[in-house]
mmCIF file of C-alpha atoms in Angstrom:
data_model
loop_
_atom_site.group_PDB
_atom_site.id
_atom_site.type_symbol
_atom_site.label_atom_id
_atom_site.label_comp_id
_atom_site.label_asym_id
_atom_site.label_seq_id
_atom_site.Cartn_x
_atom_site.Cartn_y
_atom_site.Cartn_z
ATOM 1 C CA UNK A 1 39.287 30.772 29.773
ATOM 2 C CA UNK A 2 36.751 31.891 27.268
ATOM 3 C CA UNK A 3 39.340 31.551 24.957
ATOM 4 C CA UNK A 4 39.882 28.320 25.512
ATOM 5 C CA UNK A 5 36.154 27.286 25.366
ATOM 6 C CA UNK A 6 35.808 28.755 21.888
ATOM 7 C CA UNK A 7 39.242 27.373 20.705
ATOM 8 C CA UNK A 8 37.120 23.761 21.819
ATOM 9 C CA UNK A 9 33.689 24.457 20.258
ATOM 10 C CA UNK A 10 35.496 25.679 16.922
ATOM 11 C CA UNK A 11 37.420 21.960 17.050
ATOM 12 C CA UNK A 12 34.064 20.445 18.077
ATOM 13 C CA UNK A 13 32.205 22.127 14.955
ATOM 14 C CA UNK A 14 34.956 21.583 12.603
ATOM 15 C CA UNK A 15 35.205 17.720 13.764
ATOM 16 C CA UNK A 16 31.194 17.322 12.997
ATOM 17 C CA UNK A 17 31.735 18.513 9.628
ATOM 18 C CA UNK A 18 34.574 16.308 8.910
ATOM 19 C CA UNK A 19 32.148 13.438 9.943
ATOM 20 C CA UNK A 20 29.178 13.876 8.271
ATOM 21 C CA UNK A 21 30.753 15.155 4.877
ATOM 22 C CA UNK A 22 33.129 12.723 4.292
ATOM 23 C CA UNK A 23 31.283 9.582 4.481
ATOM 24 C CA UNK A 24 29.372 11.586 1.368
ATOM 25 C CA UNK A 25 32.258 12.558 -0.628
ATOM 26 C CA UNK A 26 33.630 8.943 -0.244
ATOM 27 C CA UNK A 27 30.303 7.536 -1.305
ATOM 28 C CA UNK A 28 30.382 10.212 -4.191
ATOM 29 C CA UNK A 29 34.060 9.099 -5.409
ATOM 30 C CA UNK A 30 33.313 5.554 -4.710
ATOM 31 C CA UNK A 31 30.336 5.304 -7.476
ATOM 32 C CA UNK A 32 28.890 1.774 -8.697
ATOM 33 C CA UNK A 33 31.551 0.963 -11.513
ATOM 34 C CA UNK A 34 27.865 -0.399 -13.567
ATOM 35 C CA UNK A 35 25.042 1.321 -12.989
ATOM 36 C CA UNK A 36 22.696 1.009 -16.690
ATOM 37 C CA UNK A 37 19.395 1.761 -16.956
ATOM 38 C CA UNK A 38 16.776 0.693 -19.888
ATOM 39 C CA UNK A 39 13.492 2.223 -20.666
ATOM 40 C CA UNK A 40 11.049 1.283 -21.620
ATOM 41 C CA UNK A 41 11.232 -0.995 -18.775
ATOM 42 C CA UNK A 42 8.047 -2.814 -20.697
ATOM 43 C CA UNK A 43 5.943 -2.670 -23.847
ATOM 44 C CA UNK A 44 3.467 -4.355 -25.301
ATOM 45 C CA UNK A 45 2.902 -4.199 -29.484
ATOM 46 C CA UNK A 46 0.780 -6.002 -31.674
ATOM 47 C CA UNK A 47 1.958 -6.098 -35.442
ATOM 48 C CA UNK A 48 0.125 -8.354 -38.394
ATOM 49 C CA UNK A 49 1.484 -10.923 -40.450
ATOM 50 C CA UNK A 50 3.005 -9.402 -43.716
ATOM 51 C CA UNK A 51 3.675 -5.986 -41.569
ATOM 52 C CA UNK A 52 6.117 -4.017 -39.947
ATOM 53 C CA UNK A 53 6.665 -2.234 -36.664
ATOM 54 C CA UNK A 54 9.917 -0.724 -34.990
ATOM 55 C CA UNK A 55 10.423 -0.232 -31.158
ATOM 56 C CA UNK A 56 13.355 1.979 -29.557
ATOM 57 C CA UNK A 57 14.771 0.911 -26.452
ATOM 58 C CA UNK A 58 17.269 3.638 -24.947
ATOM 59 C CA UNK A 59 20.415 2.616 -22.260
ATOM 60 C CA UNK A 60 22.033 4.528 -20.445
ATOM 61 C CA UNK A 61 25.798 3.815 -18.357
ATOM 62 C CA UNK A 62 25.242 5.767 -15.073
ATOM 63 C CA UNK A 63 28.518 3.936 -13.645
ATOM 64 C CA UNK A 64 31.954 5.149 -13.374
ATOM 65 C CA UNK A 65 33.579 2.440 -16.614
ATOM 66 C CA UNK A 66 33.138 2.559 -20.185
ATOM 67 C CA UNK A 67 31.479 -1.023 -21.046
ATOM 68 C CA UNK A 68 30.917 -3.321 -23.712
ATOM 69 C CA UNK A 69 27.349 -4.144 -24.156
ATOM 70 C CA UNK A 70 26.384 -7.689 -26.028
ATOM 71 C CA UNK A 71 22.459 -7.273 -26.972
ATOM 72 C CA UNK A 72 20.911 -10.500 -27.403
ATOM 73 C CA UNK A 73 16.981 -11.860 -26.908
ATOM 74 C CA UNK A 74 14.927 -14.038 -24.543
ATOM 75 C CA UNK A 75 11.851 -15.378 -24.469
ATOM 76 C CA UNK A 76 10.584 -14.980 -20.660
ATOM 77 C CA UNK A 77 7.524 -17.261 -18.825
ATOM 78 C CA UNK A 78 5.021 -15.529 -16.046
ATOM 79 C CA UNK A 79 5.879 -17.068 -12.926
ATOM 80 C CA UNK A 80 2.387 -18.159 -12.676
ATOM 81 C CA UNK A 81 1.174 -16.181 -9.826
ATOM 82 C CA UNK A 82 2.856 -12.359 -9.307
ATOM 83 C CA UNK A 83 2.958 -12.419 -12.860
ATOM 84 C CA UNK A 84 7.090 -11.587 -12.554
ATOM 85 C CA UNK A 85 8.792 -13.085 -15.644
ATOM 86 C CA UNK A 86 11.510 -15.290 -15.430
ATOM 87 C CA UNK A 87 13.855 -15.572 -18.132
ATOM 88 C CA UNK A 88 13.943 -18.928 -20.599
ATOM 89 C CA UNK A 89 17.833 -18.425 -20.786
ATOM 90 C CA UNK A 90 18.740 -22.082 -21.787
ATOM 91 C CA UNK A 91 15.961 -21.580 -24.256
ATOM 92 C CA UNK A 92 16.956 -18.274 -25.984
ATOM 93 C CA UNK A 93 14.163 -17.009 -28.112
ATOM 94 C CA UNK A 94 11.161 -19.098 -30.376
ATOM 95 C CA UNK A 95 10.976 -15.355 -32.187
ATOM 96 C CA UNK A 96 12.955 -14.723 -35.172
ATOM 97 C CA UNK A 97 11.151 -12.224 -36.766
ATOM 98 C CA UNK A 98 12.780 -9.346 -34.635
ATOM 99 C CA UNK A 99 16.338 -7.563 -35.970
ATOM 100 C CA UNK A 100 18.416 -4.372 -34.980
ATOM 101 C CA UNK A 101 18.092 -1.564 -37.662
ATOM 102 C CA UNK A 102 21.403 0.292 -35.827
ATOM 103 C CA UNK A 103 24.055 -0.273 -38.355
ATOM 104 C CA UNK A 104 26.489 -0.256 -35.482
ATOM 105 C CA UNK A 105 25.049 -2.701 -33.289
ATOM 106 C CA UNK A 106 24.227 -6.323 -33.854
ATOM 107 C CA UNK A 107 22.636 -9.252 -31.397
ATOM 108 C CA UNK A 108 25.163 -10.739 -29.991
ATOM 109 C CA UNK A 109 28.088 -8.927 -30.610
ATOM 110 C CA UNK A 110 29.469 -5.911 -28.119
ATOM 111 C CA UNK A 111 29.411 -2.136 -28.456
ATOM 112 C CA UNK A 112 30.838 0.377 -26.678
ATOM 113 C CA UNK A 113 29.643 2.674 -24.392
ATOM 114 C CA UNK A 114 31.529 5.053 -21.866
ATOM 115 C CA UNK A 115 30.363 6.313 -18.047
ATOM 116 C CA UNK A 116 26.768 9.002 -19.114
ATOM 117 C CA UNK A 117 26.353 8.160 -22.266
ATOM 118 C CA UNK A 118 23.431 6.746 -23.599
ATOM 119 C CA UNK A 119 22.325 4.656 -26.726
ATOM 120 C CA UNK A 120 19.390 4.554 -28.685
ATOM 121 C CA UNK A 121 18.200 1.009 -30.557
ATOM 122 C CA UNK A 122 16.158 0.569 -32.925
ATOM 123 C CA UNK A 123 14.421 -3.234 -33.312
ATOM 124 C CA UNK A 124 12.589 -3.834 -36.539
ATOM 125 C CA UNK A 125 9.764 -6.383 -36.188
ATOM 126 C CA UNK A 126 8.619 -8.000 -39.136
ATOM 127 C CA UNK A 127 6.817 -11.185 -39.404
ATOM 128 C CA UNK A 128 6.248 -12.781 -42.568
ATOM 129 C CA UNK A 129 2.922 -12.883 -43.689
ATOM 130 C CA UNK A 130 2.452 -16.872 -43.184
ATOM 131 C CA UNK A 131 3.716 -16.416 -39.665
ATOM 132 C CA UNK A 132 1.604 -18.289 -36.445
ATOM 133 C CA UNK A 133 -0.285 -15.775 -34.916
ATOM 134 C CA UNK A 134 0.355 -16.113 -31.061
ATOM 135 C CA UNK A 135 1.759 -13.456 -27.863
ATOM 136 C CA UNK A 136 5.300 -13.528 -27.734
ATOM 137 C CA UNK A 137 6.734 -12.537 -24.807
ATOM 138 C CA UNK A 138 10.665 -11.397 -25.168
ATOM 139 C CA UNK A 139 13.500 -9.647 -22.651
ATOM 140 C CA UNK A 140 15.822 -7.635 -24.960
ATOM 141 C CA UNK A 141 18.808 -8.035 -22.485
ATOM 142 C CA UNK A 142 22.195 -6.165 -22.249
ATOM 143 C CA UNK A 143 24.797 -7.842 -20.744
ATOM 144 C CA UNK A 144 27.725 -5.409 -19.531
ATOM 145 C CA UNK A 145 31.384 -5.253 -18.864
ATOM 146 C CA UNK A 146 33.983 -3.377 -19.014
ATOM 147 C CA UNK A 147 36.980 -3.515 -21.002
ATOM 148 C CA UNK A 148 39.998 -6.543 -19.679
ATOM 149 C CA UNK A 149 41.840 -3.734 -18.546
ATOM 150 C CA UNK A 150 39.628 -2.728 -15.719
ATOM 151 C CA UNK A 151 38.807 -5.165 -12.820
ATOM 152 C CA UNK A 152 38.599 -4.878 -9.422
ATOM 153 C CA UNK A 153 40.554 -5.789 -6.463
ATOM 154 C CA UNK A 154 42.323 -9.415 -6.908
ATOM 155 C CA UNK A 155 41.493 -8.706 -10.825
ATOM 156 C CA UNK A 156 38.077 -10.120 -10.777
ATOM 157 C CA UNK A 157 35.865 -9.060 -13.538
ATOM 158 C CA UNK A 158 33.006 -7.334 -13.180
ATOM 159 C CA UNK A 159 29.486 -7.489 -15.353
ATOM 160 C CA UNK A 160 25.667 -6.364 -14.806
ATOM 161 C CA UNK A 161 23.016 -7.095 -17.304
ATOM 162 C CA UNK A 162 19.823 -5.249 -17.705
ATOM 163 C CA UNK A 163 16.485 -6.219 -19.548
ATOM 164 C CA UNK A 164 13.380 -4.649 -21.600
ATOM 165 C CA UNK A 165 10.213 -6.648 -21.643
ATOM 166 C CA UNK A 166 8.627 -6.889 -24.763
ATOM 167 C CA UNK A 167 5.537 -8.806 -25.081
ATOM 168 C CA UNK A 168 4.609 -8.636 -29.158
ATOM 169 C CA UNK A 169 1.101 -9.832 -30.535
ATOM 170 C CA UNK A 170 1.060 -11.096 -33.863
ATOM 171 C CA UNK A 171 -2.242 -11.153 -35.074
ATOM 172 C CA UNK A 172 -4.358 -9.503 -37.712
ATOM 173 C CA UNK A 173 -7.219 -8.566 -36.301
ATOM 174 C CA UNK A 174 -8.191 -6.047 -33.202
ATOM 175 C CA UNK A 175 -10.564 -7.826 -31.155
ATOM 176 C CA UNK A 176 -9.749 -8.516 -27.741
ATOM 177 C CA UNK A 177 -9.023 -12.578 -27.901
ATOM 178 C CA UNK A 178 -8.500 -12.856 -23.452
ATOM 179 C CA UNK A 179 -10.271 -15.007 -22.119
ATOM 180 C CA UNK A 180 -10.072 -14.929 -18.198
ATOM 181 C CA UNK A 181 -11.600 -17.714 -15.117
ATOM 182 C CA UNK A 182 -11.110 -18.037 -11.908
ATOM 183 C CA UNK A 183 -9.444 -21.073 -11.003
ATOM 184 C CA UNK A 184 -9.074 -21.372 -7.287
ATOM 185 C CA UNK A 185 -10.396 -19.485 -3.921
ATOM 186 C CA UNK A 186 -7.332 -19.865 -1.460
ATOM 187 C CA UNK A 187 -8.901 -19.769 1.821
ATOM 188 C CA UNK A 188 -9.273 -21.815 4.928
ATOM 189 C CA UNK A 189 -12.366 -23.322 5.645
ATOM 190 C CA UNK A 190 -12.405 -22.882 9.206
ATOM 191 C CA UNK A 191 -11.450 -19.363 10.683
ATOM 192 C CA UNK A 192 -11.050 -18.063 14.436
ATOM 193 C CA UNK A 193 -13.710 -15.533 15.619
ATOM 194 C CA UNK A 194 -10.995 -13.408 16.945
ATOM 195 C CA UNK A 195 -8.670 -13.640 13.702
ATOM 196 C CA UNK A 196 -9.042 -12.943 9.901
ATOM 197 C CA UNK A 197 -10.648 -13.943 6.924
ATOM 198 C CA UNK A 198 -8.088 -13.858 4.614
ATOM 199 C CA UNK A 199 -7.741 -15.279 1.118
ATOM 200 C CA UNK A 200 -6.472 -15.316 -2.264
ATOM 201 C CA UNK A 201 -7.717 -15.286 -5.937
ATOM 202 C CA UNK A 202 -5.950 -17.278 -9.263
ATOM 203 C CA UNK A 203 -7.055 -16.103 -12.409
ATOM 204 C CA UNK A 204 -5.915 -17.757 -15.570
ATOM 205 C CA UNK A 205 -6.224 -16.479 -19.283
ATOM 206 C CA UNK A 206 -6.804 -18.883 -21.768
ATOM 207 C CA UNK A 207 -7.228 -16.972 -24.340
ATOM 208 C CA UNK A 208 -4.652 -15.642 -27.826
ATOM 209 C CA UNK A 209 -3.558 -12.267 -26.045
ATOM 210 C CA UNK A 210 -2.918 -10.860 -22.917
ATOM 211 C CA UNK A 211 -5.624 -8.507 -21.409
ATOM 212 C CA UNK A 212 -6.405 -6.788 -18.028
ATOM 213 C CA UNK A 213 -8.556 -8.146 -14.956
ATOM 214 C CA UNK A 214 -11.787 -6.511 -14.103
ATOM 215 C CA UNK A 215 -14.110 -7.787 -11.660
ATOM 216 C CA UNK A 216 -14.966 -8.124 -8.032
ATOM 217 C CA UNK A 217 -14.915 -10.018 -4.985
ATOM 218 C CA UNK A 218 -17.406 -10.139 -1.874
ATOM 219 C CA UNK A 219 -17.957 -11.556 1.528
ATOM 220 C CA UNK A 220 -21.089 -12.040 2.749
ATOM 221 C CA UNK A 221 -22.576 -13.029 6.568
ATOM 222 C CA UNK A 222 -24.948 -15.862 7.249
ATOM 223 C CA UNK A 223 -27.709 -13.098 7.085
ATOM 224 C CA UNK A 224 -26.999 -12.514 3.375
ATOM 225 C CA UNK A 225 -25.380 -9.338 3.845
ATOM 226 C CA UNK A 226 -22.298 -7.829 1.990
ATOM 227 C CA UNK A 227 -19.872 -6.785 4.849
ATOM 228 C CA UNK A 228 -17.059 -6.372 2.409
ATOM 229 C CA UNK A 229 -16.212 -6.110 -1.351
ATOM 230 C CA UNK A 230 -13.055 -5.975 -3.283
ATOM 231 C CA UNK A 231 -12.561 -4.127 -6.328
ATOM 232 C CA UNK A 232 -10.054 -6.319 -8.550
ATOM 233 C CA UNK A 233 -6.693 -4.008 -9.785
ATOM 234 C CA UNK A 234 -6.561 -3.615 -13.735
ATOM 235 C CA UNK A 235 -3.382 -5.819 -14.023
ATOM 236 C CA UNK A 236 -2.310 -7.311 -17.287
ATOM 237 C CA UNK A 237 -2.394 -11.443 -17.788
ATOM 238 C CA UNK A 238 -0.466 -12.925 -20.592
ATOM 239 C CA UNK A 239 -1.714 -15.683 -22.268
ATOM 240 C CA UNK A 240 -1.942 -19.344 -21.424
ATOM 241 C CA UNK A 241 -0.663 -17.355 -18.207
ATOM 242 C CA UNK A 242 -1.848 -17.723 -14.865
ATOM 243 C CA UNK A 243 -1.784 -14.727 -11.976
ATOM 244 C CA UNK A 244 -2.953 -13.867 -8.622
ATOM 245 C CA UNK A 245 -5.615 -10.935 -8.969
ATOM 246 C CA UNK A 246 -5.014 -7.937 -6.849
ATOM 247 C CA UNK A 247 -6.940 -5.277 -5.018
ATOM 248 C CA UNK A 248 -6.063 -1.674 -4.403
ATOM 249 C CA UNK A 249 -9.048 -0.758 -2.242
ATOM 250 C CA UNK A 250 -12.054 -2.137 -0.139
ATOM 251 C CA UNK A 251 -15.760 -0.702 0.178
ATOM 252 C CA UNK A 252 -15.642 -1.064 4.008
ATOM 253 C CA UNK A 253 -12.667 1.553 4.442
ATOM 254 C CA UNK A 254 -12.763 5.057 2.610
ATOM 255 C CA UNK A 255 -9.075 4.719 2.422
ATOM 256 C CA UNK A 256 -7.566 3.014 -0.240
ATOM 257 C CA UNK A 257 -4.480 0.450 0.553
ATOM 258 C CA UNK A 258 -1.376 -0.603 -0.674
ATOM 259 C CA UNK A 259 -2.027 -3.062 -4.126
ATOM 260 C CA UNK A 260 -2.289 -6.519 -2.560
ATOM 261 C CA UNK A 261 -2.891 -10.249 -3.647
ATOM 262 C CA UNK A 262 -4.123 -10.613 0.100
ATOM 263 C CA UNK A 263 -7.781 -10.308 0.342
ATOM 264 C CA UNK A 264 -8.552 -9.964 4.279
ATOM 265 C CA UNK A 265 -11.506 -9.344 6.104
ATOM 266 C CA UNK A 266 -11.083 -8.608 10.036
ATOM 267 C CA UNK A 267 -14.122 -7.105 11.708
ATOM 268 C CA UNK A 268 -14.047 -7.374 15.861
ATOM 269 C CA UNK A 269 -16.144 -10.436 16.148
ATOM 270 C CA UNK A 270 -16.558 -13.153 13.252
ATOM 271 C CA UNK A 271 -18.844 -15.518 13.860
ATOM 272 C CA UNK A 272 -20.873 -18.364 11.466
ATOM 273 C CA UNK A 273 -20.798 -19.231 7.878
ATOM 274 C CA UNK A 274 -18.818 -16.482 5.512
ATOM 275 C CA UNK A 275 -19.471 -16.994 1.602
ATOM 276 C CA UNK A 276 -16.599 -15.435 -0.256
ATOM 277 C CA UNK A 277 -18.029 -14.720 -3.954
ATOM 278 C CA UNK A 278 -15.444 -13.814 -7.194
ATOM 279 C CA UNK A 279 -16.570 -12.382 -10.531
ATOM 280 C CA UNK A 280 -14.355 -12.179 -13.200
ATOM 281 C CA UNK A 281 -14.835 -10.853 -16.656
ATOM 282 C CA UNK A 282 -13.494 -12.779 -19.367
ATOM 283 C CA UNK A 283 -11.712 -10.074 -22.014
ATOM 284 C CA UNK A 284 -11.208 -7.370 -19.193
ATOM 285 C CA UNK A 285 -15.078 -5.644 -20.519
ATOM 286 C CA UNK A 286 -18.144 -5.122 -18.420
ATOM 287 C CA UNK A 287 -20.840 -6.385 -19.365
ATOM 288 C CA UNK A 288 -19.410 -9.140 -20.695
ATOM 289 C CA UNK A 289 -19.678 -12.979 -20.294
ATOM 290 C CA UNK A 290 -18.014 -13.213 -16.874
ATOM 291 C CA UNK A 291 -16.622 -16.579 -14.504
ATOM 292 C CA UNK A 292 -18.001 -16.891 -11.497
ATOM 293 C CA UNK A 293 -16.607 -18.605 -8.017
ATOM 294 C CA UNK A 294 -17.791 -19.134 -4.941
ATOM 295 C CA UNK A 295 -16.329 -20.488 -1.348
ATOM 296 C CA UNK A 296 -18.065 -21.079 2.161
ATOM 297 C CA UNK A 297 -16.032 -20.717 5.031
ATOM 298 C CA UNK A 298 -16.796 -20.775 8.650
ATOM 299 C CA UNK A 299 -16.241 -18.855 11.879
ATOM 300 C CA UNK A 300 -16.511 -20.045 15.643
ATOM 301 C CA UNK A 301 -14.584 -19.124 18.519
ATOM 302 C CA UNK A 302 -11.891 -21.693 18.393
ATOM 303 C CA UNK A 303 -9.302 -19.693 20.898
ATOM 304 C CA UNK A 304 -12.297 -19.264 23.262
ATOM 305 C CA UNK A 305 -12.946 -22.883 23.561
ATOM 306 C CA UNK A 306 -9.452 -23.797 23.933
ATOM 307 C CA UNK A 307 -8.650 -21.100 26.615
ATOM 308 C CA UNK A 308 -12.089 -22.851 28.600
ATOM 309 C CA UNK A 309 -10.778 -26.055 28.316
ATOM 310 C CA UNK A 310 -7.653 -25.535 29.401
ATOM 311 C CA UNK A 311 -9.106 -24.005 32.287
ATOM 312 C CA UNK A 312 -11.066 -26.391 33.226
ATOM 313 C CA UNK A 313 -7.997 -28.649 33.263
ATOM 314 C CA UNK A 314 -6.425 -26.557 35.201
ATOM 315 C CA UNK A 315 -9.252 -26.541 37.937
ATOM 316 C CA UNK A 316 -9.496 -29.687 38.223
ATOM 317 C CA UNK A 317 -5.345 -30.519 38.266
ATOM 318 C CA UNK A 318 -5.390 -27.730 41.043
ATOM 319 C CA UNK A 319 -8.590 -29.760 43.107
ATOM 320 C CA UNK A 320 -7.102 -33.053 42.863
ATOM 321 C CA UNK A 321 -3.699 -31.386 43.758
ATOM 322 C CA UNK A 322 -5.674 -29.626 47.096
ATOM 323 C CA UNK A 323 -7.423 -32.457 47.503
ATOM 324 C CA UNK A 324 -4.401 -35.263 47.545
ATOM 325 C CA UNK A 325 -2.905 -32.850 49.713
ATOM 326 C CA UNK A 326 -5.760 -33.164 51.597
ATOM 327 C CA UNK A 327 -5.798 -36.937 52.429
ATOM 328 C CA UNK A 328 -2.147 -36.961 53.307
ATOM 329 C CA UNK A 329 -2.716 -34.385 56.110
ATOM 330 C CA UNK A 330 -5.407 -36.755 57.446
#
């Protein structure tokens, strides 16, 4: 009998291995057929008219084919609020001052490379010396596939592409050109007692190059006070761009939060006129000129009054019901 009984927890043991190593050994043998990466992921240069400047980008085939890798160039647009770029493919790319030095590689045409290897290119940029000064911001994109020979399934080709934002200045000079306002307070201007004040901040940079936000945001009570103040997060806005500022912590809490365009305020109670300030400062310095705006919003019970009311309906549906009643028994 106790034979037996091991003879079962040896199959049992045996049987759990089986099922919780395969699935990982199929996953293993089953890898991604493209899997690139590209660093730098992003990268910001400046470089004058008349000068020159080179910037390596390194890829890398992770994936389980050898590929065929066509560089080519974008320009890209902010999105005009979470500052993601979007890609100006029907446009291709204003920027022609921008080459490969690789002697094997060219834009546009395919190279070769197989599953862990990795490739270093070098871009030479070199504006001419009567060229517009102006941000210029690029994707250096890598489109992948892999040979004819290898497809998938029915025979359907596969492909991935990959990018590296480049954002190049030309300009000769080294003075911070931003030149950030505030151009709208997203909030509601009446709020429920028993919910959130909750808003949102768009900053736009009008200025020749991109630079970081720095400022701060408050609310204040109908008694003047500061009950809570927002620290802006340092994040980058191109030019001519516009962006939704962020916040990484607030005053009120010793704990900082996760980055956020949301800007909320939720005490236990709100109640009467809010005033929800925003400094901004223009070129990303203190102590510099800085844009100012302000908001008023108010609190009042609004569920409270609603939950009354509809009580009071109630009542008197439930009298006149009583009452009809009532009369009929008479």
């Amino acid at each position: 009998m106790n034979r037996i009984i091991r003879t079962i927890l040896l199959a049992t043991i045996v049987l759990l291995n089986l099922y919780l190593v395969l699935p990982i050994s199929l996953a293993s043998a089953q890898s991604a057929p493209i899997d690139l990466s590209v660093s730098p992921p992003t990268e910001y240069i400046q470089v004058a008219p008349g000068k020159s400047i080179s910037h390596t980008v390194t890829i890398e085939q992770h994936g389980s084919l050898p590929l065929r890798i066509t560089p080519s160039i974008v320009d890209f647009a902010s999105d005009g609020e979470t500052g993601q770029p979007v890609l100006q493919f029907e446009k291709g790319s204003s920027f022609r001052y921008l080459k490969i030095k690789n002697p094997d590689v060219q834009l546009g045409q395919p190279f070769s490379l197989n599953p862990g290897q990795k490739k270093q290119i070098v871009f030479q940029i070199e504006p001419p010396s009567e060229a517009v000064q102006g941000e210029f911001p690029l994707t250096l994109l890598f489109t992948a596939q892999p040979p004819t020979e290898n497809t998938i399934g029915t025979g359907s080709q596969v492909s991935g592409m990959v990018g590296s934002n480049l954002v190049v200045l030309v300009s000769t000079g080294q003075t911070d050109k931003g030149k950030l306002v505030l151009e709208k307070i997203r909030a509601p201007r009446l709020v429920d007692s028993f919910g959130s004040l909750a808003f949102s901040l768009l900053a736009k940079n009008n200025g020749r190059n991109a630079t970081t936000a720095s400022g701060s945001a408050t609310i204040t009570n109908w008694q003047n006070q500061i009950v809570a103040e927002y620290t802006f997060y340092p994040d980058m806005i191109l030019a001519q761009t516009s962006r939704l500022l962020r916040h990484g912590q607030s005053v009120e809490s010793d704990a900082a939060d996760n980055i956020t365009a949301d800007f909320k305020y939720k005490p236990a109670f709100l109640i009467g006129p809010y005033t929800i300030t925003a400094s901004l400062n223009e070129n990303g310095l203190e102590n510099q000129s800085q844009s100012l705006l302000s908001i008023r919003v108010f609190a009042f019970p609004f569920s409270l009054l609603i939950v009354t009311l509809l009580g009071v309906v109630l009542y008197f549906c439930y009298r006149f019901l009583v009452l009809h009643a009532s009369s009929k028994n008479d």
